[in-house]
Short mmCIF file of C-alpha atoms in Angstrom, two decimals:
data_model
loop_
_atom_site.label_atom_id
_atom_site.label_comp_id
_atom_site.label_asym_id
_atom_site.label_seq_id
_atom_site.Cartn_x
_atom_site.Cartn_y
_atom_site.Cartn_z
CA MET A 5 57.94 54.85 76.43
CA THR A 6 55.61 57.80 76.89
CA ASP A 7 55.04 58.73 80.53
CA PHE A 8 51.27 58.49 80.45
CA ALA A 9 50.98 59.22 84.17
CA THR A 10 51.95 62.84 83.45
CA LEU A 11 49.24 63.29 80.81
CA LEU A 12 46.19 62.59 82.98
CA GLN A 13 46.12 64.38 86.32
CA PRO A 14 43.62 65.06 89.13
CA ASP A 15 41.76 68.34 88.80
CA ARG A 16 42.56 70.39 91.90
CA GLY A 17 41.53 73.70 90.47
CA GLN A 18 44.75 74.38 88.56
CA THR A 19 44.75 77.08 85.92
CA ALA A 20 43.87 75.31 82.67
CA ARG A 21 42.25 75.97 79.33
CA ASP A 22 38.71 74.77 78.79
CA ILE A 23 37.68 72.27 76.14
CA HIS A 24 34.03 72.58 75.10
CA VAL A 25 32.80 69.26 73.72
CA VAL A 26 29.40 69.88 72.15
CA ARG A 27 27.14 67.36 70.47
CA PRO A 28 25.83 68.35 67.03
CA GLU A 29 22.20 68.40 68.12
CA ALA A 30 23.07 70.73 71.02
CA TYR A 31 25.32 73.07 69.07
CA ASP A 32 22.79 75.79 68.21
CA THR A 33 21.60 76.01 71.80
CA TRP A 34 25.16 76.14 73.07
CA LEU A 35 26.16 78.82 70.57
CA ALA A 36 23.17 81.02 71.41
CA ALA A 37 24.34 81.19 75.02
CA GLN A 38 27.87 82.34 74.11
CA PRO A 39 29.14 85.95 74.01
CA ALA A 40 29.47 87.76 70.72
CA ARG A 41 33.23 87.19 70.50
CA VAL A 42 32.68 83.41 70.56
CA ARG A 43 29.95 83.54 67.94
CA THR A 44 32.23 85.63 65.72
CA ALA A 45 35.08 83.13 66.15
CA THR A 46 32.91 80.16 65.25
CA THR A 47 31.65 81.95 62.14
CA ALA A 48 35.22 82.80 61.10
CA SER A 49 36.22 79.17 61.60
CA LYS A 50 33.23 78.00 59.51
CA VAL A 51 31.81 75.96 62.36
CA THR A 52 28.37 74.71 61.36
CA GLY A 53 27.76 72.18 64.11
CA LYS A 54 28.88 69.14 62.13
CA PRO A 55 30.91 66.43 63.84
CA GLY A 56 34.59 67.28 63.72
CA ASN A 57 34.10 71.05 63.56
CA ARG A 58 36.47 72.88 65.85
CA ALA A 59 37.53 76.40 66.68
CA ILE A 60 39.73 78.39 69.05
CA LEU A 61 37.45 80.56 71.16
CA PRO A 62 38.74 83.92 72.39
CA GLY A 63 38.40 84.91 76.02
CA GLU A 64 38.31 88.29 77.66
CA THR A 65 42.07 88.87 77.28
CA PRO A 66 44.42 88.14 74.35
CA ASP A 67 46.01 85.20 76.15
CA ASP A 68 42.71 83.77 77.31
CA TRP A 69 41.37 81.17 74.89
CA SER A 70 39.55 77.85 74.97
CA MET A 71 38.81 75.10 72.48
CA LEU A 72 35.58 73.97 70.85
CA LEU A 73 35.07 70.49 69.43
CA VAL A 74 31.79 69.35 67.93
CA CYS A 75 31.65 65.61 68.52
CA ASP A 76 28.99 62.95 68.14
CA GLU A 77 30.91 60.12 69.82
CA ALA A 78 29.50 58.56 72.96
CA LEU A 79 30.88 59.14 76.42
CA GLU A 80 32.17 55.55 76.34
CA SER A 81 34.35 56.20 73.27
CA PRO A 82 38.07 56.49 74.01
CA TRP A 83 38.55 58.54 70.84
CA ARG A 84 36.11 61.36 71.62
CA ILE A 85 38.76 64.07 72.10
CA ALA A 86 41.84 62.20 70.85
CA SER A 87 42.28 64.67 68.00
CA LEU A 88 42.81 67.45 70.56
CA GLY A 89 45.28 65.42 72.59
CA GLU A 90 47.22 65.08 69.38
CA GLY A 91 47.04 68.66 68.11
CA LEU A 92 46.75 71.20 70.90
CA PRO A 93 49.76 73.14 72.21
CA GLU A 94 51.41 71.90 75.36
CA GLY A 95 49.70 72.92 78.56
CA LEU A 96 46.91 72.03 80.97
CA TYR A 97 43.34 71.43 79.82
CA ARG A 98 40.01 70.38 81.32
CA LEU A 99 36.55 69.72 79.95
CA ALA A 100 34.46 72.85 80.36
CA GLY A 101 31.77 73.05 83.00
CA GLY A 102 32.85 69.92 84.81
CA ALA A 103 31.65 67.72 81.94
CA PRO A 104 32.30 63.99 82.56
CA LEU A 105 35.44 62.66 80.93
CA GLY A 106 34.12 59.15 80.33
CA ALA A 107 36.63 56.99 78.49
CA ALA A 108 38.25 59.90 76.65
CA GLY A 109 41.34 59.96 78.85
CA LEU A 110 42.66 56.85 77.12
CA GLY A 111 42.51 58.39 73.65
CA TRP A 112 44.00 61.63 74.98
CA CYS A 113 47.00 59.70 76.28
CA LEU A 114 47.48 57.43 73.26
CA ALA A 115 47.27 60.40 70.89
CA GLN A 116 50.56 61.61 72.36
CA HIS A 117 52.48 58.36 71.90
CA ARG A 118 54.66 57.69 68.88
CA PHE A 119 56.88 54.74 68.02
CA ALA A 120 60.39 56.17 68.27
CA ARG A 121 62.79 53.24 68.01
CA TYR A 122 64.10 54.10 64.55
CA ARG A 123 63.45 57.83 64.23
CA LYS A 124 63.84 60.75 66.60
CA PRO A 125 60.33 61.99 67.32
CA GLU A 126 59.28 65.59 67.00
CA VAL A 127 59.80 67.20 70.38
CA THR A 128 56.56 68.55 71.82
CA GLY A 129 55.57 69.31 75.38
CA PRO A 130 52.85 67.29 77.09
CA ARG A 131 49.18 68.14 76.82
CA VAL A 132 47.91 67.42 80.31
CA LEU A 133 44.23 66.68 80.86
CA LEU A 134 42.75 67.38 84.28
CA THR A 135 39.90 65.20 85.50
CA GLY A 136 37.71 64.90 88.53
CA ASP A 137 37.49 61.15 88.03
CA VAL A 138 40.58 60.57 90.12
CA ALA A 139 39.74 56.93 90.81
CA GLY A 140 39.91 56.06 87.12
CA ILE A 141 43.28 57.66 86.35
CA ASP A 142 45.58 54.77 87.31
CA GLU A 143 43.74 52.15 85.29
CA THR A 144 43.48 54.44 82.26
CA VAL A 145 47.23 55.00 82.44
CA ARG A 146 47.85 51.24 82.71
CA ILE A 147 45.67 50.48 79.69
CA ALA A 148 47.36 53.25 77.69
CA ALA A 149 50.81 51.90 78.56
CA ALA A 150 49.85 48.31 77.69
CA THR A 151 48.33 49.43 74.39
CA ALA A 152 51.34 51.55 73.49
CA HIS A 153 53.72 48.69 74.29
CA LEU A 154 51.64 46.37 72.12
CA ARG A 155 51.82 48.89 69.28
CA ASP A 156 55.58 49.27 69.68
CA LEU A 157 56.15 45.51 69.60
CA VAL A 158 54.15 45.16 66.39
CA ASP A 159 55.90 48.14 64.80
CA THR A 160 59.38 46.77 65.56
CA GLY A 161 61.17 45.29 62.56
CA ALA A 162 61.57 41.52 62.54
CA SER A 163 65.37 41.87 62.58
CA ASP A 164 64.99 43.33 66.09
CA LEU A 165 62.12 41.19 67.35
CA GLY A 166 62.45 37.46 66.97
CA PRO A 167 61.57 34.53 69.24
CA ALA A 168 64.44 35.35 71.61
CA GLU A 169 63.25 38.93 72.00
CA LEU A 170 59.69 37.76 72.71
CA GLU A 171 61.15 35.49 75.37
CA ALA A 172 62.98 38.47 76.86
CA GLU A 173 59.71 40.42 76.98
CA VAL A 174 58.06 37.62 78.95
CA ASP A 175 61.07 37.36 81.28
CA ALA A 176 60.93 41.09 81.99
CA LEU A 177 57.21 40.91 82.71
CA ALA A 178 57.72 37.95 85.03
CA ARG A 179 60.37 39.78 87.05
CA LEU A 180 57.99 42.70 87.60
CA HIS A 181 55.24 40.49 88.99
CA ASP A 182 57.06 37.58 90.61
CA ALA A 183 55.81 35.14 87.99
CA THR A 184 57.53 31.98 86.76
CA VAL A 185 58.65 31.39 83.18
CA THR A 186 59.22 28.09 81.40
CA VAL A 187 60.73 27.93 77.90
CA THR A 188 60.72 24.77 75.80
CA ARG A 189 63.11 24.60 72.85
CA GLY A 190 65.40 22.24 70.97
CA ASP A 191 64.84 18.49 71.24
CA ALA A 192 62.20 18.95 73.94
CA LEU A 193 60.22 21.18 71.59
CA ALA A 194 60.53 18.73 68.69
CA THR A 195 59.25 15.90 70.88
CA GLY A 196 56.65 17.72 72.94
CA TYR A 197 55.38 20.35 70.48
CA PRO A 198 56.09 18.96 67.03
CA MET A 199 54.02 21.51 65.08
CA ILE A 200 55.76 24.49 66.71
CA HIS A 201 59.09 22.86 65.94
CA ALA A 202 58.15 22.07 62.33
CA VAL A 203 57.07 25.63 61.55
CA GLY A 204 60.20 27.20 63.06
CA GLN A 205 62.87 24.64 62.22
CA ALA A 206 64.18 26.45 59.13
CA ALA A 207 65.09 29.61 61.04
CA PRO A 208 68.73 30.15 62.09
CA LYS A 209 69.80 29.08 65.57
CA ASP A 210 69.54 32.57 67.04
CA ARG A 211 65.89 32.65 65.94
CA ALA A 212 65.07 29.07 66.92
CA PRO A 213 61.44 28.20 67.74
CA ARG A 214 60.25 27.89 71.32
CA LEU A 215 57.17 27.76 73.52
CA ILE A 216 57.24 30.48 76.17
CA GLU A 217 55.03 30.03 79.22
CA LEU A 218 54.39 32.30 82.20
CA GLU A 219 52.41 31.37 85.29
CA TRP A 220 51.22 33.81 87.95
CA GLY A 221 48.67 33.99 90.75
CA ASP A 222 47.23 31.77 93.42
CA PRO A 223 46.94 28.17 92.18
CA ALA A 224 43.66 27.94 94.10
CA ASP A 225 42.06 30.65 91.95
CA PRO A 226 40.27 29.92 88.63
CA ARG A 227 42.77 29.10 85.92
CA VAL A 228 42.79 31.28 82.79
CA ALA A 229 44.99 30.52 79.77
CA ILE A 230 45.91 33.35 77.39
CA VAL A 231 47.53 32.20 74.16
CA GLY A 232 49.13 34.45 71.54
CA LYS A 233 50.41 33.60 68.08
CA GLY A 234 54.08 34.59 67.96
CA VAL A 235 55.14 34.30 64.32
CA CYS A 236 57.85 36.94 64.37
CA PHE A 237 58.09 36.96 60.59
CA ASP A 238 56.10 34.98 58.07
CA SER A 239 57.65 34.46 54.66
CA GLY A 240 54.90 31.96 53.88
CA GLY A 241 57.49 29.20 53.97
CA LEU A 242 57.89 27.15 50.79
CA ASP A 243 54.42 28.36 49.76
CA ILE A 244 56.08 31.75 49.69
CA LYS A 245 54.07 34.93 49.91
CA PRO A 246 54.32 37.56 47.16
CA ALA A 247 56.22 40.72 48.06
CA ALA A 248 53.07 42.67 48.82
CA GLY A 249 51.83 39.95 51.16
CA MET A 250 55.16 39.80 52.98
CA ARG A 251 55.51 43.54 53.49
CA LEU A 252 53.76 43.68 56.87
CA MET A 253 54.61 40.22 58.14
CA LYS A 254 56.61 41.66 61.02
CA LYS A 255 53.13 42.10 62.53
CA ASP A 256 52.39 38.36 62.47
CA MET A 257 53.37 38.25 66.14
CA GLY A 258 50.48 40.64 66.87
CA GLY A 259 48.60 37.90 68.70
CA ALA A 260 51.55 37.46 71.06
CA ALA A 261 51.67 41.22 71.60
CA HIS A 262 47.97 41.17 72.54
CA ALA A 263 48.50 38.25 74.91
CA LEU A 264 51.44 40.00 76.58
CA ALA A 265 49.45 43.20 76.97
CA LEU A 266 46.47 41.38 78.45
CA ALA A 267 48.69 39.42 80.85
CA THR A 268 50.29 42.70 81.92
CA LEU A 269 46.91 44.24 82.72
CA VAL A 270 45.76 41.13 84.59
CA MET A 271 48.82 41.11 86.84
CA GLN A 272 48.83 44.86 87.41
CA ALA A 273 45.20 44.69 88.52
CA ARG A 274 45.93 41.58 90.59
CA LEU A 275 42.82 39.86 89.32
CA LYS A 276 41.77 36.77 91.26
CA LEU A 277 42.85 34.18 88.75
CA ARG A 278 45.66 31.78 88.03
CA LEU A 279 47.22 33.08 84.83
CA HIS A 280 48.82 30.78 82.26
CA LEU A 281 50.32 32.76 79.37
CA LEU A 282 51.50 30.73 76.36
CA ILE A 283 53.35 32.18 73.38
CA PRO A 284 54.55 29.80 70.66
CA ALA A 285 57.34 31.89 69.09
CA VAL A 286 58.72 31.06 65.65
CA GLU A 287 59.92 32.49 62.39
CA ASN A 288 58.38 30.85 59.33
CA ALA A 289 61.55 30.87 57.25
CA ILE A 290 62.73 29.23 54.03
CA ALA A 291 65.73 26.92 54.03
CA GLY A 292 66.66 23.39 53.02
CA ASN A 293 65.08 22.01 56.15
CA ALA A 294 61.84 23.96 55.91
CA PHE A 295 58.68 21.97 56.43
CA ARG A 296 56.99 21.10 53.14
CA PRO A 297 53.56 20.96 51.56
CA GLY A 298 52.43 17.36 51.87
CA ASP A 299 54.33 16.66 55.08
CA VAL A 300 52.27 14.92 57.74
CA LEU A 301 52.90 16.54 61.10
CA ALA A 302 52.52 15.01 64.52
CA THR A 303 50.89 17.13 67.22
CA ARG A 304 51.06 17.37 70.99
CA LYS A 305 47.47 16.11 71.18
CA GLY A 306 48.29 12.99 69.17
CA LEU A 307 46.40 13.95 66.01
CA THR A 308 48.12 13.99 62.64
CA VAL A 309 47.93 16.95 60.28
CA GLU A 310 48.55 16.88 56.53
CA ASN A 311 50.25 20.17 55.78
CA THR A 312 48.52 21.51 52.68
CA ASN A 313 49.89 25.06 52.94
CA THR A 314 53.06 26.21 54.70
CA ASP A 315 51.54 29.70 54.83
CA ALA A 316 48.80 28.41 57.16
CA GLU A 317 51.37 28.04 59.91
CA GLY A 318 49.76 30.10 62.65
CA ARG A 319 47.06 27.55 63.37
CA LEU A 320 49.70 24.84 63.61
CA ILE A 321 51.69 26.50 66.38
CA LEU A 322 48.49 27.53 68.16
CA GLY A 323 47.23 23.96 68.04
CA ASP A 324 50.17 22.70 70.07
CA ALA A 325 49.96 25.66 72.47
CA LEU A 326 46.22 25.10 73.01
CA ALA A 327 46.86 21.41 73.64
CA LYS A 328 49.29 22.39 76.37
CA ALA A 329 46.87 24.95 77.81
CA VAL A 330 44.03 22.44 78.20
CA GLU A 331 46.26 20.06 80.16
CA GLY A 332 45.94 22.48 83.07
CA ALA A 333 42.11 22.16 83.01
CA PRO A 334 41.57 25.91 82.62
CA ASP A 335 38.26 27.55 83.41
CA LEU A 336 38.72 29.82 80.39
CA ILE A 337 40.97 30.05 77.32
CA LEU A 338 41.43 33.19 75.23
CA ASP A 339 43.64 33.15 72.16
CA PHE A 340 44.72 36.03 69.94
CA ALA A 341 46.12 35.56 66.46
CA THR A 342 46.69 37.45 63.23
CA LEU A 343 45.41 34.30 61.63
CA THR A 344 43.57 34.73 58.33
CA GLY A 345 43.22 37.16 55.46
CA ALA A 346 39.69 35.82 55.11
CA ALA A 347 38.73 37.54 58.37
CA ARG A 348 39.97 40.86 57.03
CA VAL A 349 38.14 40.42 53.73
CA ALA A 350 34.93 39.73 55.65
CA LEU A 351 35.24 42.28 58.44
CA GLY A 352 38.02 44.73 57.59
CA PRO A 353 40.77 45.82 59.99
CA ASP A 354 38.69 47.09 62.93
CA LEU A 355 36.58 44.04 63.77
CA PRO A 356 38.31 40.94 65.10
CA ALA A 357 36.52 37.82 63.90
CA THR A 358 35.51 36.23 67.20
CA PHE A 359 34.73 32.55 67.61
CA VAL A 360 33.37 31.40 70.96
CA GLN A 361 32.65 27.84 72.04
CA ASP A 362 30.54 28.68 75.13
CA GLU A 363 27.31 30.70 74.87
CA THR A 364 27.64 32.34 78.28
CA LEU A 365 31.19 33.35 77.44
CA ALA A 366 30.06 34.68 74.07
CA GLY A 367 27.43 36.89 75.65
CA ASP A 368 29.77 38.18 78.34
CA LEU A 369 32.57 38.89 75.88
CA LEU A 370 30.37 40.78 73.41
CA ALA A 371 28.79 42.76 76.25
CA ALA A 372 32.24 43.71 77.52
CA ALA A 373 33.30 44.76 74.02
CA ASP A 374 30.25 46.98 73.68
CA ALA A 375 30.73 48.54 77.12
CA VAL A 376 34.30 49.67 76.41
CA ARG A 377 33.77 50.44 72.71
CA ASP A 378 36.29 47.82 71.59
CA PRO A 379 34.16 46.06 68.98
CA LEU A 380 34.18 42.35 68.23
CA TRP A 381 32.10 40.47 65.68
CA ARG A 382 31.05 36.92 66.47
CA MET A 383 31.50 34.42 63.66
CA PRO A 384 30.12 30.87 63.61
CA LEU A 385 31.95 27.70 64.47
CA TRP A 386 29.88 26.13 61.68
CA ASP A 387 29.91 22.39 62.22
CA ALA A 388 29.02 21.57 58.62
CA TYR A 389 32.33 23.06 57.47
CA ASP A 390 34.29 20.69 59.67
CA ASP A 391 34.28 18.24 56.75
CA MET A 392 36.51 20.68 54.86
CA LEU A 393 39.34 19.67 57.18
CA LYS A 394 39.24 16.02 56.06
CA SER A 395 42.46 14.48 54.79
CA ASP A 396 42.90 11.34 52.72
CA ILE A 397 45.99 10.31 54.66
CA ALA A 398 45.91 12.01 58.08
CA ASP A 399 43.43 13.05 60.75
CA MET A 400 42.99 16.45 59.10
CA VAL A 401 44.50 19.10 56.87
CA ASN A 402 45.57 22.51 58.06
CA ALA A 403 44.14 24.48 55.12
CA PRO A 404 41.27 23.22 52.94
CA ASP A 405 41.40 23.67 49.18
CA GLY A 406 39.33 26.40 47.61
CA GLY A 407 39.55 29.12 50.23
CA PHE A 408 35.87 29.08 51.20
CA ALA A 409 35.13 30.21 54.79
CA GLY A 410 38.83 30.58 55.53
CA ALA A 411 38.44 32.24 58.93
CA ILE A 412 35.87 29.66 60.00
CA THR A 413 37.88 26.63 58.94
CA ALA A 414 40.94 28.04 60.72
CA ALA A 415 38.88 28.37 63.91
CA LEU A 416 37.49 24.85 63.43
CA PHE A 417 41.07 23.59 63.13
CA LEU A 418 41.88 25.19 66.48
CA ARG A 419 38.72 23.75 68.00
CA ARG A 420 40.12 20.25 67.44
CA PHE A 421 42.60 21.03 70.25
CA VAL A 422 40.08 22.35 72.81
CA PRO A 423 37.70 19.99 74.65
CA ALA A 424 34.03 20.71 74.02
CA GLY A 425 33.35 21.59 77.66
CA THR A 426 36.08 24.20 77.96
CA PRO A 427 34.99 27.85 77.56
CA TRP A 428 37.21 29.16 74.76
CA ALA A 429 37.28 32.28 72.62
CA HIS A 430 39.46 32.76 69.55
CA LEU A 431 40.07 36.32 68.31
CA ASP A 432 41.33 36.56 64.72
CA THR A 433 42.67 40.11 64.94
CA PHE A 434 44.54 42.32 62.47
CA ALA A 435 46.87 44.09 64.97
CA TRP A 436 47.43 46.89 62.44
CA CYS A 437 45.82 50.26 61.78
CA PRO A 438 46.13 50.86 58.01
CA THR A 439 44.85 54.46 58.04
CA ALA A 440 45.78 57.02 60.68
CA ARG A 441 42.95 58.36 62.84
CA PRO A 442 42.95 60.47 66.00
CA GLY A 443 44.74 58.55 68.71
CA ARG A 444 45.53 55.73 66.31
CA PRO A 445 48.55 56.33 64.06
CA ARG A 446 49.17 54.05 61.13
CA GLY A 447 50.92 50.94 62.41
CA GLY A 448 50.51 48.33 65.09
CA ASP A 449 47.33 48.54 67.13
CA ALA A 450 45.21 46.70 69.68
CA TYR A 451 41.89 45.17 68.64
CA GLY A 452 40.05 43.16 71.26
CA LEU A 453 42.50 43.86 74.09
CA ARG A 454 40.23 46.15 76.11
CA ALA A 455 37.23 43.90 75.51
CA ALA A 456 39.09 40.86 76.82
CA TYR A 457 40.38 42.79 79.84
CA ALA A 458 36.88 44.05 80.64
CA LEU A 459 35.62 40.46 80.50
CA LEU A 460 38.32 39.24 82.89
CA LYS A 461 37.73 42.14 85.28
CA ALA A 462 34.02 41.41 85.37
CA ARG A 463 34.61 37.72 86.07
CA PHE A 464 37.67 37.80 88.30
CA GLY A 465 37.91 41.34 89.69
#
């Protein structure tokens, strides 16, 4: 893991190279105030003041240089100078003129992290950013580390990350923070959490399904349940996915990775809450004992579900996990899941489709997302579509025919397991960055993590 604590350091007047971050509308004024050598360098580098323009600016001696970046991103954007954290030579840097760092330290750190489990990374020295905002360093480093770990989990091949490995991740986290872990598997899972068992029963014994729970904090504090979908690989089951659809299904445990990362941040910050982390961990495999289209599944809540699509398995395991979560009478439930392709068709990779049962919670969550530039997009829990979940033989189906409003009907399915009075938010997140951008390499990524953490800090900090 990258040592992020070395990449963001207090500014105590060390010798460092300046980074000039100039907004496009201020570029001409800035340039007019520079010496001739700087104006010559910007002309040679074809800097016109457009966002993304950059140039190396010469100083008074050959070894004296600084960096110019024209940037139109807000101070709250983590990605404002991420491209420089990724591309500059090793050394010490600071923003010129004591300019405020804002949220840019996070992108600076993450730009220097690469997933290295299967390939030796290119060896480069650290680019260290100095900041006067000393109080914010530790939390920025914690968020960077949690995000990088999330990315690494999602990037790990399914052969190396199954239900047992997710359990080991929770165990390791519990040891760090004196939390307790409970794991339900085998006959107890089949009896107590029949949908989790049904989805995972076709996997081999070493990848057997389980419900992993962690509890931490003072039982007298408000109880918060964080639930993450842990489908470690999704073949689609007997309704098998095509090859193209299966290619990235190692990332179908991205919801669990988000939940783990958020739980980590909560415990590191010692927020005043009673944490209940739940990860239903399965592999949706194909074998003679795989669950079938047309099977009617029992649930922990007592409802029956006609299974109309074995590739709509995520909502099944989440349903049982949510039923368990509500038994503790939580003050808040957040769940993360790489749940539907419909959400990606509607909103693309960057915007988690966000469904919220409580209006106060919805406002607080969207405000937190905006404040930390971790966007969410609220979608409706449209009551009229609840009829799409009707079954002729059971209490409901898991996947309506026709495909209309797929993200909404998936959320409505989950709502059946959450009492109406319980504040609950469901984030249908992609957990994958399909196109590399500064600070965000192609691969696993966090969407909604910082927003959820900001919400919890505001409520329980």
